[in-house]
Tab-separated table of C-alpha atoms in Angstrom:
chain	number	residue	atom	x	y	z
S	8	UNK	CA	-138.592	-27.466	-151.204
S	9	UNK	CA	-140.911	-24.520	-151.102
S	10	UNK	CA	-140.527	-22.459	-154.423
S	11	UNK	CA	-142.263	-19.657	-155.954
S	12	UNK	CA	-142.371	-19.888	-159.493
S	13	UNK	CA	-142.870	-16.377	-161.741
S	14	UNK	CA	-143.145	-15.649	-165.378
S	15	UNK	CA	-142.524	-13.633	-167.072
S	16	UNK	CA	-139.357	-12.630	-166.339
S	17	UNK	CA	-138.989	-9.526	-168.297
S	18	UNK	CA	-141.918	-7.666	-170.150
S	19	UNK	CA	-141.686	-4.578	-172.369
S	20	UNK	CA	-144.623	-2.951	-173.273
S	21	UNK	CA	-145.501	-0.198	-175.156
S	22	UNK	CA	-147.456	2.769	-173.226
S	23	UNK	CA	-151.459	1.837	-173.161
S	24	UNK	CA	-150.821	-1.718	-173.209
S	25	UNK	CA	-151.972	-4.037	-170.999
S	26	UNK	CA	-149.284	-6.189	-168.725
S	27	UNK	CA	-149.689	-9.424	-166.621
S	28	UNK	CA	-147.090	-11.962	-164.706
S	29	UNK	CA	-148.011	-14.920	-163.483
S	30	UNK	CA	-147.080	-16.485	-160.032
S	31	UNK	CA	-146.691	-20.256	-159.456
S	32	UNK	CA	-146.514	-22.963	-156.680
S	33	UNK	CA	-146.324	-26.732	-156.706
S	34	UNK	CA	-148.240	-26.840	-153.030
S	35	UNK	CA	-151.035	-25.112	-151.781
S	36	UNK	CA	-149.968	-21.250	-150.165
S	37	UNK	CA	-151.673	-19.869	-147.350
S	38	UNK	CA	-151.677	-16.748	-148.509
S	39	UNK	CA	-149.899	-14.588	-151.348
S	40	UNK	CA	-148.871	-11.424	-151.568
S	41	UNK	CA	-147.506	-8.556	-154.236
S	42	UNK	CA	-145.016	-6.074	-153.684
S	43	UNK	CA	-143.627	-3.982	-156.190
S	44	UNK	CA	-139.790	-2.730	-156.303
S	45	UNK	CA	-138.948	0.429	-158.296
S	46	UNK	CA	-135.350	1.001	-159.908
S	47	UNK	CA	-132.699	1.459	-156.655
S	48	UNK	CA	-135.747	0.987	-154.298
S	49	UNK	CA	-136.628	-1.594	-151.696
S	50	UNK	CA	-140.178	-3.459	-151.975
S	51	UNK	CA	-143.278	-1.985	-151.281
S	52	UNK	CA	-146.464	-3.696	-150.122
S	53	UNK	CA	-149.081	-3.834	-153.014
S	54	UNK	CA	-152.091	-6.622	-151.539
S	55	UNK	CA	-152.495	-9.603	-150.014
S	56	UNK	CA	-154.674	-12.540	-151.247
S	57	UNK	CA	-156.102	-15.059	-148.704
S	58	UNK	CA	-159.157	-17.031	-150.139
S	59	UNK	CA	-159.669	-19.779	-152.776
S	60	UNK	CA	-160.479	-18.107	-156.127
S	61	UNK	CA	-160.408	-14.412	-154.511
S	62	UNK	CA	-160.012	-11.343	-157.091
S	63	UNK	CA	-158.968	-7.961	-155.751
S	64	UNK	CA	-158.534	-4.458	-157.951
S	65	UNK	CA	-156.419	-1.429	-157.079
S	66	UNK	CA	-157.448	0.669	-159.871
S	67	UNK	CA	-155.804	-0.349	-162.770
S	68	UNK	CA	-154.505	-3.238	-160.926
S	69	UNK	CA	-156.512	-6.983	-160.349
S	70	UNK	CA	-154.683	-9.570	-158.397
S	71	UNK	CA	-156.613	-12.893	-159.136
S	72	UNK	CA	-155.597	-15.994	-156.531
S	73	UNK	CA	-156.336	-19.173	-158.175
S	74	UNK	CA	-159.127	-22.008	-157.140
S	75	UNK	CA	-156.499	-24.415	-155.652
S	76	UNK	CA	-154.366	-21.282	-153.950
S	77	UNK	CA	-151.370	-22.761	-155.983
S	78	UNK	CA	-151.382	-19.552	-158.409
S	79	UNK	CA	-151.919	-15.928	-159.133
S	80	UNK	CA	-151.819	-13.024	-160.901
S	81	UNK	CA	-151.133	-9.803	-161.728
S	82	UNK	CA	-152.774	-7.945	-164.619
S	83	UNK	CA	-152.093	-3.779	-165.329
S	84	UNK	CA	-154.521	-2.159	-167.340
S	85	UNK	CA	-153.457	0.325	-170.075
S	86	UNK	CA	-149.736	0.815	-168.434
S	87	UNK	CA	-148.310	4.015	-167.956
S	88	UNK	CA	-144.781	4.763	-166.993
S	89	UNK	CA	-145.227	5.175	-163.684
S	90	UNK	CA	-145.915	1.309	-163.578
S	91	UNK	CA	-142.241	0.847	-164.021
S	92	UNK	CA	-140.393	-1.606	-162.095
S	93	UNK	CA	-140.129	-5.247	-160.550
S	94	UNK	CA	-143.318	-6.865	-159.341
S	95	UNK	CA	-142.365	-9.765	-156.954
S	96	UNK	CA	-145.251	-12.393	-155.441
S	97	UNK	CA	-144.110	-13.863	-152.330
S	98	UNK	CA	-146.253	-16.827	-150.963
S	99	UNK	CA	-146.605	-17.977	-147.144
S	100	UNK	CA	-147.162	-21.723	-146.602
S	101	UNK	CA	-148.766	-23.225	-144.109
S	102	UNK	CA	-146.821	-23.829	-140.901
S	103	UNK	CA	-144.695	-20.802	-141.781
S	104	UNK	CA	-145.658	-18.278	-138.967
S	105	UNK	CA	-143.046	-15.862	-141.105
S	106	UNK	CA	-141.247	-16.854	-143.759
S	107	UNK	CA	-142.509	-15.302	-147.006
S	108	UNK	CA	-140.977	-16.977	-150.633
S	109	UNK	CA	-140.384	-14.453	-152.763
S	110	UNK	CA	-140.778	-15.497	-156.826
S	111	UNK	CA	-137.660	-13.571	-159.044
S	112	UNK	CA	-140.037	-10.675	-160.091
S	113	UNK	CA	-140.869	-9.885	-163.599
S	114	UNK	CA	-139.399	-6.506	-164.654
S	115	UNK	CA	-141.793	-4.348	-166.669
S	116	UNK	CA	-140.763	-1.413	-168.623
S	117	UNK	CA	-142.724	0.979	-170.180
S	118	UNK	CA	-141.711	2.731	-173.332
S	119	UNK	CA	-143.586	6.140	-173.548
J	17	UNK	CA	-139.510	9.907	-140.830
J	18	UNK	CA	-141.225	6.872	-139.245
J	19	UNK	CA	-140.160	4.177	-141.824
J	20	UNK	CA	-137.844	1.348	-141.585
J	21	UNK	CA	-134.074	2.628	-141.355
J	22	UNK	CA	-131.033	0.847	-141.882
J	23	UNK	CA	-127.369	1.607	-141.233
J	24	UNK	CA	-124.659	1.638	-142.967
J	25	UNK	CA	-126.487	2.009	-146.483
J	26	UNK	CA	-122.983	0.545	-148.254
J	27	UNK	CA	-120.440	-1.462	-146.682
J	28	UNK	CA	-117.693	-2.396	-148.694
J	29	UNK	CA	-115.420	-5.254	-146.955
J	30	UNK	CA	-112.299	-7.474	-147.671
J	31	UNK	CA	-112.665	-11.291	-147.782
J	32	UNK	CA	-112.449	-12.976	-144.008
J	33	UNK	CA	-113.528	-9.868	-141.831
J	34	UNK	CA	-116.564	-9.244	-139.828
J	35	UNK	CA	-119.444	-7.426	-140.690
J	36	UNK	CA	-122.430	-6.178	-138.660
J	37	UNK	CA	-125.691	-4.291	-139.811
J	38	UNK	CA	-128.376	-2.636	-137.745
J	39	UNK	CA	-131.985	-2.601	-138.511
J	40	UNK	CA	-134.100	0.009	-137.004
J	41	UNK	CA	-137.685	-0.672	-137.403
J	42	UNK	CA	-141.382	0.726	-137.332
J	43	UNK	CA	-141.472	1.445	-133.441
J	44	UNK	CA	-145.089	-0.204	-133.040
J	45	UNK	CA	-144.038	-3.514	-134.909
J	46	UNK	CA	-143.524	-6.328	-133.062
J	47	UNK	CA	-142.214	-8.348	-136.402
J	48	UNK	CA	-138.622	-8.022	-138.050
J	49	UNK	CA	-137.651	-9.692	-141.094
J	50	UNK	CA	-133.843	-9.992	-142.680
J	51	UNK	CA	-134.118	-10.788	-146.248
J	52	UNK	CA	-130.821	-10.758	-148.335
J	53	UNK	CA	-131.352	-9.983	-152.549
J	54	UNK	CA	-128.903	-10.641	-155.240
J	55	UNK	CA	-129.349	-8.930	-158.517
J	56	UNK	CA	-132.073	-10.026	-160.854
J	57	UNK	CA	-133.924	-12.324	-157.918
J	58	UNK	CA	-136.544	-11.677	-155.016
J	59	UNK	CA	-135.909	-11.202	-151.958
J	60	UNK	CA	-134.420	-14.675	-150.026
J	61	UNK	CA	-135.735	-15.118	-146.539
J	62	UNK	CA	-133.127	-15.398	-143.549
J	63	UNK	CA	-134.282	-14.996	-140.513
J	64	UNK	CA	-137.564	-13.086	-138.555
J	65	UNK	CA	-137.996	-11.904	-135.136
J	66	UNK	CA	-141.188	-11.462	-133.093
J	67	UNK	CA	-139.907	-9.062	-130.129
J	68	UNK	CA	-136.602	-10.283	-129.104
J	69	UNK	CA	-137.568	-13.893	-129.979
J	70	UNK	CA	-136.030	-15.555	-133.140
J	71	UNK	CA	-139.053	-17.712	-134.507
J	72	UNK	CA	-138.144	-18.813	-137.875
J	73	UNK	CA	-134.028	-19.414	-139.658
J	74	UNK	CA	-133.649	-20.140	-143.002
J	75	UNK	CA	-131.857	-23.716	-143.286
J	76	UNK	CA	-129.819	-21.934	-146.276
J	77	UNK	CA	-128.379	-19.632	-143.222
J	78	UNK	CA	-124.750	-20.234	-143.080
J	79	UNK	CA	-123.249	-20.224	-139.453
J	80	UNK	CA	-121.374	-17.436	-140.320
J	81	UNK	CA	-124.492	-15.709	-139.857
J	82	UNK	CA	-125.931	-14.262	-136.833
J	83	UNK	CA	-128.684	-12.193	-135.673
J	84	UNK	CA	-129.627	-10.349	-132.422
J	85	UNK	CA	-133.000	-8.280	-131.307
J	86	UNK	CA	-132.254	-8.125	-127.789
J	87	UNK	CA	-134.501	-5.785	-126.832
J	88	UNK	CA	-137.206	-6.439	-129.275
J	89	UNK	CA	-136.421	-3.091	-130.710
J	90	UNK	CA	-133.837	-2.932	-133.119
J	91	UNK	CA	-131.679	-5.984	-134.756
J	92	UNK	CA	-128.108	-6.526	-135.657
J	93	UNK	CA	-126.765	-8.660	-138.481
J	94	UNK	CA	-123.772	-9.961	-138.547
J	95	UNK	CA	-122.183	-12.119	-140.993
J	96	UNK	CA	-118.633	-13.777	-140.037
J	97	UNK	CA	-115.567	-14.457	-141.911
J	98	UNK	CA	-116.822	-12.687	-145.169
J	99	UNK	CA	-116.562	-14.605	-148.262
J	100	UNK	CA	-117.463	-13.121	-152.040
J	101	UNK	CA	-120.468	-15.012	-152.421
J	102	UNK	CA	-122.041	-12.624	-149.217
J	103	UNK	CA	-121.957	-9.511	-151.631
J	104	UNK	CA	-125.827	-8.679	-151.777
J	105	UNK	CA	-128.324	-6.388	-150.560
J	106	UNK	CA	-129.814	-7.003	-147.147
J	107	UNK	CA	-132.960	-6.404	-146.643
J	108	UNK	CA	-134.689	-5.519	-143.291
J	109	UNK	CA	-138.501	-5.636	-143.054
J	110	UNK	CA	-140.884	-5.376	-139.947
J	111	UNK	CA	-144.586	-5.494	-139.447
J	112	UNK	CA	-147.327	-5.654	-136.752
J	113	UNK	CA	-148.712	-9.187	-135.789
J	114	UNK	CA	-150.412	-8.852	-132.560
J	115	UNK	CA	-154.039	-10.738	-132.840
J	116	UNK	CA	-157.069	-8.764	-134.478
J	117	UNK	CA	-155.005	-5.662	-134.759
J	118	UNK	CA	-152.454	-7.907	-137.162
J	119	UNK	CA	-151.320	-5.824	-140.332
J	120	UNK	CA	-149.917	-9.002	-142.870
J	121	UNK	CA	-147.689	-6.683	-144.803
J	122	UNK	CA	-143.886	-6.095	-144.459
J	123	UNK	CA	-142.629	-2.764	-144.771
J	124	UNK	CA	-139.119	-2.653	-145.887
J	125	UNK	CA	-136.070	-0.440	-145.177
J	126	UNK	CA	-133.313	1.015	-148.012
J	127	UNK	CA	-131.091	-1.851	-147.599
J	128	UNK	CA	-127.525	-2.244	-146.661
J	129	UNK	CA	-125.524	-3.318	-149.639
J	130	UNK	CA	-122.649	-5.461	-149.147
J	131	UNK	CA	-119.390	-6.151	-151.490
J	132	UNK	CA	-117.079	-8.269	-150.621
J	133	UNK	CA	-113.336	-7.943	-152.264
């Protein structure tokens, strides 16, 4: 079936340092999106990638959506403690009017 | 506050009876989403709504499991005949799909969290 694949699944970094978690799918997506989920909060909408090979930046944030729309990332420049929390892609396939896939997140902590 | 609500935040249950959740969403969005999240994984899809129409079920959705939007408004979960494996977090979510005015992403409510004993 439709699966989300997302690595890593935990990442500690030290404050300054850069971060990244990858987001992968065995068939083409539609579209992908990030959301990021703080301790005890719900998910909140970070981007949404449509096209082949697009890049997007949110300040210290790029979201990169790979050439065959089967993958993507997320990289955080010089991460501060703020950036705390569970990043989650979620992918929509074709066909799928709704249904967003969520991958299991990868949990970044920051130690200051 | 204009957000996604949901009601009650914690419901705590014994095995076999009835639960039911409601799901108060953005008032312009047309879109709502029921998600349900265990610890330590993403959000799993269940169901979505656009107005009072059910579009899209997860096949993983027991029969226990029922939702309502009846006035395209709010939505009620309910989830039958409890059993310990229901204990999660569910997730509401709505958004606004509605041609060139669409807005893709899902804003989400608190959650209601669910144990089962």
């Amino acid at each position: 079936g439709q699966q989300v694949m997302q690595i890593p699944q935990y990442q500690h970094v030290q404050e300054g340092e850069d971060f990244t978690t990858y987001c992968n799918s065995s068939t083409t997506l539609s579209n992908i999106q990030w959301y990021k989920q703080r301790p005890g909060g719900h998910p909140v909408f970070l981007i949404q990638l449509v096209k082949s090979g697009e890049v997007k930046k949110q300040k210290r944030l790029t979201f990169q959506f790979g050439e065959a729309k089967k993958n993507s990332s997320l990289h955080i420049t010089a991460t501060q403690t703020t950036d705390v929390g569970t990043y989650f892609c979620a992918g929509k396939y074709g066909g799928s009017q709704g249904n967003l896939i969520f991958g299991k997140g990868t949990k970044l902590s920051v130690k200051p | 506050d204009t957000g996604v609500s949901q009601n009650p935040r914690h419901k705590i249950t014994k095995r076999g009876q009835n639960v039911t959740f409601r799901c108060d969403p953005i008032s312009e969005h047309n879109r709502l989403y029921w998600y349900r999240q265990t610890l330590g994984q993403g959000p799993e899809f269940l169901t979505y709504f656009q107005n009072e129409a059910q579009l899209e079920k997860s096949r993983l959705l027991s029969d226990r499991f029922s939702a309502e939007r009846p006035k395209g408004s709010f939505s009620t979960l309910e989830i039958q005949r409890t059993e310990q494996g229901d204990s999660a977090m569910y997730l509401c979510a709505s958004s606004f799909n509605r041609g060139d005015k669409s807005r893709f992403e899902q804003f989400f409510g608190p959650g209601t969290r669910l144990t089962v004993l």
